[in-house]
mmCIF file of C-alpha atoms and ligand atoms in Angstrom:
data_model
loop_
_atom_site.group_PDB
_atom_site.id
_atom_site.type_symbol
_atom_site.label_atom_id
_atom_site.label_comp_id
_atom_site.label_asym_id
_atom_site.label_seq_id
_atom_site.Cartn_x
_atom_site.Cartn_y
_atom_site.Cartn_z
ATOM 1 C CA MET A 28 83.779 20.738 143.323
ATOM 2 C CA THR A 29 80.713 20.363 141.137
ATOM 3 C CA ALA A 30 80.924 22.289 137.923
ATOM 4 C CA PRO A 31 77.845 24.071 136.610
ATOM 5 C CA LEU A 32 77.453 21.912 133.524
ATOM 6 C CA ASP A 33 75.086 22.746 130.729
ATOM 7 C CA PRO A 34 75.111 19.568 128.641
ATOM 8 C CA PRO A 35 73.739 19.081 125.131
ATOM 9 C CA LYS A 36 69.965 19.166 124.985
ATOM 10 C CA LEU A 37 69.554 18.339 121.349
ATOM 11 C CA GLY A 38 70.140 14.598 121.547
ATOM 12 C CA GLU A 39 73.526 14.793 119.878
ATOM 13 C CA PRO A 40 76.314 12.477 121.053
ATOM 14 C CA TYR A 41 79.043 13.531 123.463
ATOM 15 C CA LEU A 42 82.279 14.264 121.644
ATOM 16 C CA LEU A 43 85.099 12.481 123.458
ATOM 17 C CA THR A 44 87.447 14.307 121.109
ATOM 18 C CA PRO A 45 89.933 17.078 121.831
ATOM 19 C CA GLY A 46 88.157 19.837 119.934
ATOM 20 C CA PRO A 47 85.703 20.308 118.395
ATOM 21 C CA LEU A 48 84.230 19.119 121.652
ATOM 22 C CA THR A 49 80.932 19.082 123.484
ATOM 23 C CA THR A 50 79.919 22.673 124.153
ATOM 24 C CA SER A 51 77.180 23.946 126.423
ATOM 25 C CA TYR A 52 73.739 24.787 125.165
ATOM 26 C CA ALA A 53 74.312 28.415 126.156
ATOM 27 C CA VAL A 54 77.445 28.551 123.969
ATOM 28 C CA LYS A 55 75.512 27.289 120.958
ATOM 29 C CA GLU A 56 72.591 29.581 121.695
ATOM 30 C CA ALA A 57 74.862 32.638 121.669
ATOM 31 C CA MET A 58 75.261 32.137 117.914
ATOM 32 C CA LEU A 59 71.601 32.847 117.155
ATOM 33 C CA ARG A 60 72.110 36.460 116.173
ATOM 34 C CA ASP A 61 74.269 38.535 113.865
ATOM 35 C CA TRP A 62 76.831 41.219 114.644
ATOM 36 C CA GLY A 63 78.371 43.897 112.456
ATOM 37 C CA SER A 64 82.120 43.446 112.627
ATOM 38 C CA TRP A 65 82.753 47.223 112.659
ATOM 39 C CA ASP A 66 80.087 47.962 115.238
ATOM 40 C CA ASP A 67 81.004 49.183 118.724
ATOM 41 C CA ASP A 68 79.210 46.236 120.307
ATOM 42 C CA PHE A 69 81.402 43.764 118.482
ATOM 43 C CA ARG A 70 84.558 45.759 119.169
ATOM 44 C CA ALA A 71 83.699 45.617 122.861
ATOM 45 C CA MET A 72 83.298 41.848 122.539
ATOM 46 C CA THR A 73 86.750 41.536 120.983
ATOM 47 C CA ARG A 74 88.211 43.711 123.738
ATOM 48 C CA GLU A 75 86.602 41.612 126.457
ATOM 49 C CA LEU A 76 87.770 38.382 124.855
ATOM 50 C CA ARG A 77 91.386 39.580 124.810
ATOM 51 C CA THR A 78 91.243 40.864 128.390
ATOM 52 C CA ARG A 79 89.712 37.666 129.736
ATOM 53 C CA LEU A 80 92.250 35.451 127.966
ATOM 54 C CA LEU A 81 95.154 37.512 129.266
ATOM 55 C CA ALA A 82 93.797 37.327 132.812
ATOM 56 C CA MET A 83 94.112 33.536 132.610
ATOM 57 C CA LEU A 84 97.899 33.871 132.652
ATOM 58 C CA GLY A 85 97.782 35.061 136.254
ATOM 59 C CA GLU A 86 100.749 36.854 137.739
ATOM 60 C CA GLY A 87 102.993 38.450 135.134
ATOM 61 C CA ALA A 88 100.213 38.906 132.538
ATOM 62 C CA GLY A 89 100.925 42.642 132.306
ATOM 63 C CA ASP A 90 103.944 42.050 130.055
ATOM 64 C CA PHE A 91 101.788 40.187 127.533
ATOM 65 C CA ASP A 92 99.074 40.912 125.011
ATOM 66 C CA CYS A 93 96.545 38.675 123.297
ATOM 67 C CA VAL A 94 96.044 38.626 119.528
ATOM 68 C CA PRO A 95 93.164 36.559 118.126
ATOM 69 C CA MET A 96 93.743 35.126 114.641
ATOM 70 C CA GLN A 97 91.080 33.762 112.278
ATOM 71 C CA GLY A 98 91.316 30.088 111.292
ATOM 72 C CA SER A 99 91.901 26.805 113.071
ATOM 73 C CA GLY A 100 94.646 26.263 115.638
ATOM 74 C CA THR A 101 97.246 25.405 113.023
ATOM 75 C CA PHE A 102 96.827 28.869 111.479
ATOM 76 C CA ALA A 103 97.702 30.407 114.854
ATOM 77 C CA VAL A 104 100.757 28.144 115.248
ATOM 78 C CA GLU A 105 101.976 29.154 111.801
ATOM 79 C CA ALA A 106 101.327 32.815 112.621
ATOM 80 C CA MET A 107 103.348 32.508 115.848
ATOM 81 C CA LEU A 108 106.320 30.760 114.251
ATOM 82 C CA ALA A 109 106.461 33.177 111.331
ATOM 83 C CA SER A 110 106.099 36.258 113.500
ATOM 84 C CA PHE A 111 108.482 35.495 116.353
ATOM 85 C CA ILE A 112 111.279 33.496 114.753
ATOM 86 C CA PRO A 113 113.346 35.933 112.686
ATOM 87 C CA ARG A 114 114.020 35.017 109.072
ATOM 88 C CA ASP A 115 117.670 34.474 109.981
ATOM 89 C CA GLY A 116 116.813 32.680 113.244
ATOM 90 C CA LYS A 117 116.911 28.960 113.877
ATOM 91 C CA ALA A 118 114.452 26.826 115.810
ATOM 92 C CA LEU A 119 114.826 23.651 117.813
ATOM 93 C CA VAL A 120 111.504 21.853 117.330
ATOM 94 C CA LEU A 121 110.711 19.237 119.985
ATOM 95 C CA ALA A 122 108.376 16.558 118.648
ATOM 96 C CA ASN A 123 106.767 13.501 120.183
ATOM 97 C CA GLY A 124 103.710 13.215 118.008
ATOM 98 C CA ALA A 125 101.771 14.729 115.137
ATOM 99 C CA TYR A 126 101.630 18.312 116.392
ATOM 100 C CA GLY A 127 105.375 18.606 116.981
ATOM 101 C CA LYS A 128 105.961 17.248 113.506
ATOM 102 C CA ARG A 129 103.464 19.740 112.118
ATOM 103 C CA SER A 130 105.456 22.603 113.626
ATOM 104 C CA ALA A 131 108.576 21.246 111.902
ATOM 105 C CA GLN A 132 106.653 21.018 108.627
ATOM 106 C CA THR A 133 105.526 24.601 109.105
ATOM 107 C CA MET A 134 109.156 25.704 109.504
ATOM 108 C CA GLU A 135 109.894 23.903 106.226
ATOM 109 C CA TYR A 136 107.107 25.818 104.459
ATOM 110 C CA LEU A 137 108.395 29.051 105.972
ATOM 111 C CA GLY A 138 111.859 28.263 104.673
ATOM 112 C CA ARG A 139 113.373 29.024 108.053
ATOM 113 C CA ASP A 140 116.197 27.057 109.585
ATOM 114 C CA PHE A 141 115.373 24.435 112.213
ATOM 115 C CA VAL A 142 116.492 21.190 113.779
ATOM 116 C CA LEU A 143 113.937 18.568 114.703
ATOM 117 C CA VAL A 144 114.255 16.297 117.706
ATOM 118 C CA ASP A 145 111.763 13.533 117.032
ATOM 119 C CA LYS A 146 111.158 11.363 120.101
ATOM 120 C CA GLY A 147 108.736 9.084 118.280
ATOM 121 C CA ASP A 148 105.129 8.467 119.228
ATOM 122 C CA TYR A 149 105.186 9.636 122.824
ATOM 123 C CA LEU A 150 108.550 9.726 124.624
ATOM 124 C CA PRO A 151 108.885 13.185 126.238
ATOM 125 C CA PRO A 152 111.674 15.597 125.281
ATOM 126 C CA ARG A 153 113.588 16.249 128.510
ATOM 127 C CA GLY A 154 115.348 19.334 129.831
ATOM 128 C CA ASP A 155 118.818 17.770 129.820
ATOM 129 C CA GLU A 156 118.482 16.807 126.141
ATOM 130 C CA VAL A 157 117.413 20.337 125.262
ATOM 131 C CA ALA A 158 120.347 21.765 127.241
ATOM 132 C CA LYS A 159 122.788 19.489 125.392
ATOM 133 C CA ILE A 160 121.482 20.376 121.928
ATOM 134 C CA LEU A 161 121.487 24.103 122.688
ATOM 135 C CA ALA A 162 125.057 23.907 124.034
ATOM 136 C CA GLU A 163 126.192 22.192 120.840
ATOM 137 C CA ASP A 164 124.394 24.519 118.426
ATOM 138 C CA PRO A 165 124.822 28.246 119.198
ATOM 139 C CA ALA A 166 122.889 29.179 116.030
ATOM 140 C CA ILE A 167 119.601 28.060 117.610
ATOM 141 C CA THR A 168 117.601 31.111 118.711
ATOM 142 C CA HIS A 169 114.237 29.571 119.648
ATOM 143 C CA VAL A 170 112.843 26.364 121.100
ATOM 144 C CA VAL A 171 109.371 25.255 119.964
ATOM 145 C CA ALA A 172 107.560 22.907 122.358
ATOM 146 C CA ILE A 173 104.159 21.249 122.509
ATOM 147 C CA HIS A 174 102.517 21.557 125.912
ATOM 148 C CA CYS A 175 100.061 18.652 125.764
ATOM 149 C CA GLU A 176 100.856 16.527 122.684
ATOM 150 C CA THR A 177 97.289 15.643 121.819
ATOM 151 C CA SER A 178 98.241 12.738 119.555
ATOM 152 C CA SER A 179 99.257 10.552 122.522
ATOM 153 C CA GLY A 180 97.812 12.697 125.320
ATOM 154 C CA ILE A 181 101.180 13.179 127.002
ATOM 155 C CA LEU A 182 101.709 16.254 129.133
ATOM 156 C CA ASN A 183 105.218 17.314 128.155
ATOM 157 C CA PRO A 184 107.600 18.612 130.859
ATOM 158 C CA ILE A 185 107.303 22.237 129.782
ATOM 159 C CA GLU A 186 108.872 23.564 132.989
ATOM 160 C CA GLU A 187 112.195 21.781 132.521
ATOM 161 C CA ILE A 188 112.171 22.619 128.810
ATOM 162 C CA SER A 189 111.721 26.293 129.709
ATOM 163 C CA GLN A 190 114.508 26.181 132.290
ATOM 164 C CA ALA A 191 116.938 24.588 129.840
ATOM 165 C CA THR A 192 115.970 27.087 127.129
ATOM 166 C CA TYR A 193 116.519 30.202 129.210
ATOM 167 C CA ALA A 194 119.596 28.813 130.999
ATOM 168 C CA ALA A 195 121.114 28.725 127.506
ATOM 169 C CA GLY A 196 119.902 32.247 126.707
ATOM 170 C CA ARG A 197 117.339 31.190 124.062
ATOM 171 C CA LYS A 198 113.602 31.837 123.718
ATOM 172 C CA LEU A 199 110.633 29.494 124.102
ATOM 173 C CA LEU A 200 107.462 29.355 121.987
ATOM 174 C CA ILE A 201 104.707 27.018 123.205
ATOM 175 C CA ASP A 202 101.903 25.261 121.350
ATOM 176 C CA SER A 203 99.530 25.068 124.307
ATOM 177 C CA MET A 204 96.551 24.470 122.038
ATOM 178 C CA SER A 205 94.995 21.607 123.994
ATOM 179 C CA ALA A 206 96.174 22.661 127.472
ATOM 180 C CA PHE A 207 95.615 26.411 127.824
ATOM 181 C CA GLY A 208 92.678 27.183 130.083
ATOM 182 C CA ALA A 209 92.969 23.880 131.977
ATOM 183 C CA ILE A 210 96.665 23.758 132.845
ATOM 184 C CA GLU A 211 98.366 26.773 134.375
ATOM 185 C CA LEU A 212 101.041 28.488 132.337
ATOM 186 C CA LYS A 213 101.915 31.377 134.646
ATOM 187 C CA PRO A 214 104.737 33.553 133.325
ATOM 188 C CA SER A 215 105.789 34.072 136.939
ATOM 189 C CA GLU A 216 106.519 30.331 137.138
ATOM 190 C CA ILE A 217 107.354 29.229 133.602
ATOM 191 C CA ARG A 218 109.197 31.576 131.290
ATOM 192 C CA TYR A 219 108.212 31.822 127.614
ATOM 193 C CA GLU A 220 107.803 34.453 124.897
ATOM 194 C CA ALA A 221 104.536 33.328 123.325
ATOM 195 C CA LEU A 222 101.900 30.633 123.412
ATOM 196 C CA VAL A 223 99.021 29.708 121.123
ATOM 197 C CA SER A 224 95.682 28.079 121.720
ATOM 198 C CA SER A 225 92.273 28.096 120.056
ATOM 199 C CA ALA A 226 88.584 28.647 120.713
ATOM 200 C CA ASN A 227 87.533 25.013 120.588
ATOM 201 C CA LYS A 228 89.714 23.314 123.175
ATOM 202 C CA CYS A 229 89.779 23.757 126.978
ATOM 203 C CA ILE A 230 87.782 26.978 126.979
ATOM 204 C CA GLU A 231 84.968 25.001 125.346
ATOM 205 C CA GLY A 232 84.008 27.314 122.516
ATOM 206 C CA VAL A 233 83.247 26.355 118.925
ATOM 207 C CA PRO A 234 85.952 26.251 116.199
ATOM 208 C CA GLY A 235 86.772 29.339 114.145
ATOM 209 C CA PHE A 236 89.764 31.173 115.554
ATOM 210 C CA GLY A 237 92.981 30.787 117.498
ATOM 211 C CA PHE A 238 94.893 33.272 119.602
ATOM 212 C CA VAL A 239 98.501 34.172 120.242
ATOM 213 C CA ILE A 240 99.486 35.409 123.682
ATOM 214 C CA ALA A 241 102.908 37.000 123.535
ATOM 215 C CA ARG A 242 105.205 39.385 125.340
ATOM 216 C CA LYS A 243 104.611 42.928 124.144
ATOM 217 C CA ALA A 244 108.340 43.295 123.432
ATOM 218 C CA GLU A 245 108.154 40.279 121.102
ATOM 219 C CA LEU A 246 105.033 41.642 119.418
ATOM 220 C CA GLU A 247 106.843 44.897 118.735
ATOM 221 C CA ALA A 248 109.902 43.081 117.393
ATOM 222 C CA ALA A 249 107.708 40.962 115.085
ATOM 223 C CA LYS A 250 107.060 43.800 112.630
ATOM 224 C CA GLY A 251 107.825 42.837 109.059
ATOM 225 C CA ARG A 252 108.849 39.257 109.848
ATOM 226 C CA SER A 253 105.825 37.323 108.659
ATOM 227 C CA HIS A 254 105.824 35.693 105.252
ATOM 228 C CA SER A 255 102.053 36.040 105.148
ATOM 229 C CA LEU A 256 99.633 38.947 105.068
ATOM 230 C CA SER A 257 96.767 37.131 106.775
ATOM 231 C CA LEU A 258 98.949 35.404 109.395
ATOM 232 C CA ASP A 259 100.960 38.470 110.406
ATOM 233 C CA VAL A 260 100.558 38.674 114.198
ATOM 234 C CA HIS A 261 102.167 42.103 114.444
ATOM 235 C CA ALA A 262 99.841 43.569 111.820
ATOM 236 C CA GLN A 263 96.756 42.088 113.494
ATOM 237 C CA TRP A 264 97.940 43.381 116.883
ATOM 238 C CA ALA A 265 98.725 46.865 115.595
ATOM 239 C CA ASN A 266 95.377 47.074 113.830
ATOM 240 C CA MET A 267 93.488 45.953 116.920
ATOM 241 C CA ALA A 268 95.334 48.510 119.013
ATOM 242 C CA LYS A 269 94.438 51.247 116.532
ATOM 243 C CA THR A 270 90.858 50.401 115.549
ATOM 244 C CA GLY A 271 89.679 47.679 117.934
ATOM 245 C CA GLN A 272 88.918 45.575 114.891
ATOM 246 C CA TRP A 273 90.190 42.404 113.289
ATOM 247 C CA ARG A 274 91.876 43.130 109.955
ATOM 248 C CA PHE A 275 89.652 40.808 107.915
ATOM 249 C CA THR A 276 86.151 39.381 108.457
ATOM 250 C CA PRO A 277 86.057 38.044 112.023
ATOM 251 C CA PRO A 278 84.110 34.898 112.942
ATOM 252 C CA THR A 279 81.489 37.003 114.727
ATOM 253 C CA HIS A 280 79.243 34.165 115.894
ATOM 254 C CA VAL A 281 82.224 32.168 117.131
ATOM 255 C CA VAL A 282 83.415 35.175 119.123
ATOM 256 C CA ALA A 283 79.953 35.604 120.673
ATOM 257 C CA ALA A 284 79.885 31.939 121.636
ATOM 258 C CA PHE A 285 83.418 32.167 122.984
ATOM 259 C CA LEU A 286 82.492 35.006 125.331
ATOM 260 C CA VAL A 287 79.783 32.839 126.866
ATOM 261 C CA ALA A 288 82.355 30.046 127.217
ATOM 262 C CA LEU A 289 84.834 32.444 128.875
ATOM 263 C CA LYS A 290 82.242 33.552 131.415
ATOM 264 C CA ALA A 291 81.407 29.926 132.213
ATOM 265 C CA HIS A 292 85.134 29.242 132.621
ATOM 266 C CA GLU A 293 85.359 32.029 135.170
ATOM 267 C CA ALA A 294 82.160 30.935 136.960
ATOM 268 C CA GLU A 295 83.546 27.420 137.259
ATOM 269 C CA GLY A 296 86.601 28.780 139.092
ATOM 270 C CA GLY A 297 89.065 29.534 136.303
ATOM 271 C CA VAL A 298 92.020 27.473 135.127
ATOM 272 C CA ALA A 299 92.466 25.507 138.382
ATOM 273 C CA ALA A 300 88.826 24.405 138.587
ATOM 274 C CA ARG A 301 88.607 23.593 134.874
ATOM 275 C CA GLY A 302 91.776 21.512 135.167
ATOM 276 C CA ALA A 303 90.437 19.768 138.274
ATOM 277 C CA ARG A 304 87.203 18.756 136.516
ATOM 278 C CA TYR A 305 89.141 17.355 133.568
ATOM 279 C CA ALA A 306 91.544 15.508 135.904
ATOM 280 C CA ARG A 307 88.577 13.978 137.696
ATOM 281 C CA ASN A 308 87.076 13.012 134.317
ATOM 282 C CA ARG A 309 90.337 11.289 133.438
ATOM 283 C CA ASP A 310 90.719 9.537 136.786
ATOM 284 C CA VAL A 311 87.186 8.135 136.793
ATOM 285 C CA MET A 312 87.319 7.090 133.143
ATOM 286 C CA VAL A 313 90.806 5.542 133.307
ATOM 287 C CA ALA A 314 90.013 3.615 136.509
ATOM 288 C CA GLY A 315 86.852 2.209 134.918
ATOM 289 C CA MET A 316 88.558 1.279 131.662
ATOM 290 C CA ARG A 317 91.408 -0.405 133.551
ATOM 291 C CA GLU A 318 88.845 -2.455 135.444
ATOM 292 C CA LEU A 319 87.605 -3.700 132.075
ATOM 293 C CA GLY A 320 91.170 -4.774 131.248
ATOM 294 C CA PHE A 321 92.130 -1.820 129.006
ATOM 295 C CA GLU A 322 95.649 -0.436 129.414
ATOM 296 C CA THR A 323 96.791 3.134 128.846
ATOM 297 C CA LEU A 324 99.767 3.912 126.635
ATOM 298 C CA LEU A 325 101.242 6.182 129.300
ATOM 299 C CA ASN A 326 101.893 5.523 132.946
ATOM 300 C CA ASP A 327 100.231 7.887 135.401
ATOM 301 C CA ARG A 328 103.207 10.291 135.617
ATOM 302 C CA TRP A 329 102.626 11.389 131.996
ATOM 303 C CA LEU A 330 98.843 11.139 131.609
ATOM 304 C CA SER A 331 97.343 14.517 130.773
ATOM 305 C CA PRO A 332 93.853 15.474 131.923
ATOM 306 C CA ILE A 333 93.062 16.269 128.270
ATOM 307 C CA ILE A 334 92.955 13.002 126.333
ATOM 308 C CA VAL A 335 94.013 9.408 127.043
ATOM 309 C CA THR A 336 95.369 6.807 124.615
ATOM 310 C CA PHE A 337 94.335 3.185 125.185
ATOM 311 C CA PHE A 338 95.791 0.145 123.468
ATOM 312 C CA CYS A 339 93.279 -1.835 121.433
ATOM 313 C CA PRO A 340 92.593 -5.219 123.037
ATOM 314 C CA ALA A 341 94.485 -8.209 121.626
ATOM 315 C CA HIS A 342 91.236 -10.249 121.473
ATOM 316 C CA GLU A 343 90.577 -11.425 117.901
ATOM 317 C CA SER A 344 86.995 -10.173 117.951
ATOM 318 C CA PHE A 345 88.000 -6.582 118.706
ATOM 319 C CA VAL A 346 87.781 -4.329 115.657
ATOM 320 C CA PHE A 347 88.075 -0.597 116.337
ATOM 321 C CA ASP A 348 85.622 0.470 113.626
ATOM 322 C CA ARG A 349 82.949 -1.738 115.151
ATOM 323 C CA PHE A 350 83.772 -0.527 118.663
ATOM 324 C CA TYR A 351 83.507 3.065 117.381
ATOM 325 C CA ALA A 352 80.078 2.385 115.849
ATOM 326 C CA LEU A 353 78.786 0.674 119.001
ATOM 327 C CA MET A 354 80.021 3.554 121.178
ATOM 328 C CA LYS A 355 78.395 6.041 118.827
ATOM 329 C CA ASP A 356 75.085 4.155 119.113
ATOM 330 C CA LYS A 357 75.332 4.721 122.846
ATOM 331 C CA GLY A 358 75.950 8.440 122.451
ATOM 332 C CA PHE A 359 79.739 8.705 122.534
ATOM 333 C CA ILE A 360 82.103 9.688 119.729
ATOM 334 C CA THR A 361 85.585 8.266 120.367
ATOM 335 C CA TYR A 362 88.765 8.973 118.452
ATOM 336 C CA PRO A 363 91.161 6.647 116.620
ATOM 337 C CA GLY A 364 94.736 6.476 117.910
ATOM 338 C CA LYS A 365 97.862 7.740 116.188
ATOM 339 C CA LEU A 366 100.507 5.246 117.339
ATOM 340 C CA THR A 367 102.655 3.687 114.650
ATOM 341 C CA VAL A 368 103.703 0.518 116.504
ATOM 342 C CA VAL A 369 100.431 -0.812 117.971
ATOM 343 C CA ASP A 370 96.720 -0.195 117.421
ATOM 344 C CA SER A 371 95.177 2.298 119.803
ATOM 345 C CA PHE A 372 92.251 4.614 120.335
ATOM 346 C CA ARG A 373 91.743 7.776 122.345
ATOM 347 C CA VAL A 374 89.158 9.105 124.762
ATOM 348 C CA GLY A 375 89.020 12.835 125.429
ATOM 349 C CA CYS A 376 88.288 14.237 128.890
ATOM 350 C CA ILE A 377 87.544 17.836 127.869
ATOM 351 C CA GLY A 378 84.260 19.571 127.038
ATOM 352 C CA GLN A 379 80.951 19.882 128.905
ATOM 353 C CA MET A 380 81.306 16.568 130.722
ATOM 354 C CA ASP A 381 81.825 15.520 134.303
ATOM 355 C CA GLU A 382 82.596 12.289 136.128
ATOM 356 C CA HIS A 383 78.977 11.098 135.818
ATOM 357 C CA VAL A 384 79.253 11.253 132.054
ATOM 358 C CA MET A 385 82.628 9.486 132.246
ATOM 359 C CA ARG A 386 81.049 6.617 134.221
ATOM 360 C CA LYS A 387 78.516 6.240 131.412
ATOM 361 C CA VAL A 388 81.406 6.155 128.938
ATOM 362 C CA VAL A 389 82.883 3.191 130.810
ATOM 363 C CA GLU A 390 79.483 1.459 130.932
ATOM 364 C CA ALA A 391 79.114 1.993 127.190
ATOM 365 C CA ALA A 392 82.598 0.537 126.588
ATOM 366 C CA ALA A 393 81.738 -2.522 128.707
ATOM 367 C CA ALA A 394 78.478 -3.064 126.816
ATOM 368 C CA SER A 395 80.197 -2.572 123.440
ATOM 369 C CA LEU A 396 82.847 -5.175 124.287
ATOM 370 C CA LYS A 397 80.127 -7.598 125.268
ATOM 371 C CA GLU A 398 78.255 -7.049 122.011
ATOM 372 C CA MET A 399 81.471 -7.731 120.112
ATOM 373 C CA GLY A 400 82.092 -10.923 122.072
ATOM 374 C CA VAL A 401 85.285 -9.571 123.621
ATOM 375 C CA ASP A 402 85.611 -10.910 127.161
ATOM 376 C CA ASP A 403 89.165 -9.702 127.735
ATOM 377 C CA ALA A 404 90.332 -6.155 126.891
ATOM 378 C CA ARG A 405 94.019 -6.715 127.603
ATOM 379 C CA PRO A 406 96.400 -5.439 124.913
ATOM 380 C CA PRO A 407 98.962 -7.575 123.078
ATOM 381 C CA ALA A 408 102.297 -8.197 124.836
ATOM 382 C CA ILE A 409 104.113 -5.918 122.368
ATOM 383 C CA ALA A 410 102.058 -2.960 123.615
ATOM 384 C CA LEU A 411 103.280 -3.463 127.153
ATOM 385 C CA GLU A 412 106.859 -3.843 125.929
ATOM 386 C CA GLU A 413 106.403 -0.526 124.151
ATOM 387 C CA ARG A 414 105.163 1.135 127.311
ATOM 388 C CA ALA A 415 108.118 -0.197 129.312
ATOM 389 C CA LYS A 416 110.336 2.216 127.302
ATOM 390 C CA LEU A 417 108.782 5.078 129.209
ATOM 391 C CA ALA A 418 110.518 5.805 132.489
ATOM 392 C CA ALA A 419 108.331 6.690 135.451
HETATM 393 C C1 PLP B 523 94.220 20.920 118.134
HETATM 394 C C2 PLP B 523 95.689 21.149 118.143
HETATM 395 C C3 PLP B 523 96.307 21.977 117.178
HETATM 396 C C4 PLP B 523 95.563 22.663 116.069
HETATM 397 O O1 PLP B 523 94.817 21.824 115.287
HETATM 398 P P1 PLP B 523 93.727 22.432 114.286
HETATM 399 O O2 PLP B 523 93.129 21.190 113.710
HETATM 400 O O3 PLP B 523 94.416 23.261 113.300
HETATM 401 O O4 PLP B 523 92.769 23.224 115.121
HETATM 402 C C5 PLP B 523 97.658 22.223 117.309
HETATM 403 N N1 PLP B 523 98.389 21.694 118.292
HETATM 404 C C6 PLP B 523 97.840 20.890 119.234
HETATM 405 C C7 PLP B 523 98.702 20.341 120.315
HETATM 406 C C8 PLP B 523 96.465 20.593 119.183
HETATM 407 O O5 PLP B 523 95.916 19.804 120.117
#
């Protein structure tokens, strides 16, 4: 399927980063006027935004509601944790990268009880491990999981995590920041109480707000739980139900841009088509990079269609900062890696890009290597030993 792309026209580079990302010209153009936050027109925009996001859940969406929250994605994660985990509750936080650890840190700030399972840089938390921990600790009320852990690009096994959680009678909260809109999360197939995502990831809007999608029963139960006035999901929800307005100044231009992005998402064919374009982006880019000798951190079973981590080549002339600058010269902004054991970098597959752009990315990488005098992009042996820890 060919997606109706509307690439940058202003000569700016492609952002191969997982948000902010490359948005369409139409999305940017939507920000060229002002809206009164109390005006009916803007209230209708907020209403449409919530309805369209909810519709993305598919079957079972009727039990849920959508609450937009000002701020970056982290604000929405904090709002979710503080609103749905009772003050006397206890969370099991599953981490395999920076975002899982950030959720644990948020629990620390909130002063709420939690246990952290830290799987390191990328090993996935599995259903049987979750089941074992929950069986041993009856005080745990909630499991917090990261859908796509953007720091390595791994797509975590959210289905088995959900099964283990509900088999033990606990509740699941999902940070689906970098996956929602491209990877299905149908409540009829995967059970959970709430998820969060933000404007500037797979829906391809600009940064400025996040949103919580939660079961109405959980939203009702969240009253009075939050530690924070501005991050209180129940209060924002109740106010929107009553007045149609955000409680505090909304990012009006970001909302306008987001509506254009939502319509483009629908026109492309919704979650399945968006996910298919990103998967194709990944497949074309990874195949090309592998031909150059690059190796991915993850084997194919765990590669998300969102972002891919590559090991830096072992060649002595390879320096990431120089590679970054050469790629930027050619119109592509890459992303440094976050692995602790070996050097790595990341290439995002999301945003207004298709496989033709991804082929140019590979060409640019080949040319950059040549300019650096790197004739072999293979990683050091230790990188491959590291990868061998990951079961297929
Ligand atoms: C982007 C992202 C966030 C939020 O990051 P912000 O910088 O606060 O927008 C949270 N979790 C995951 C998995 C993400 O990819």
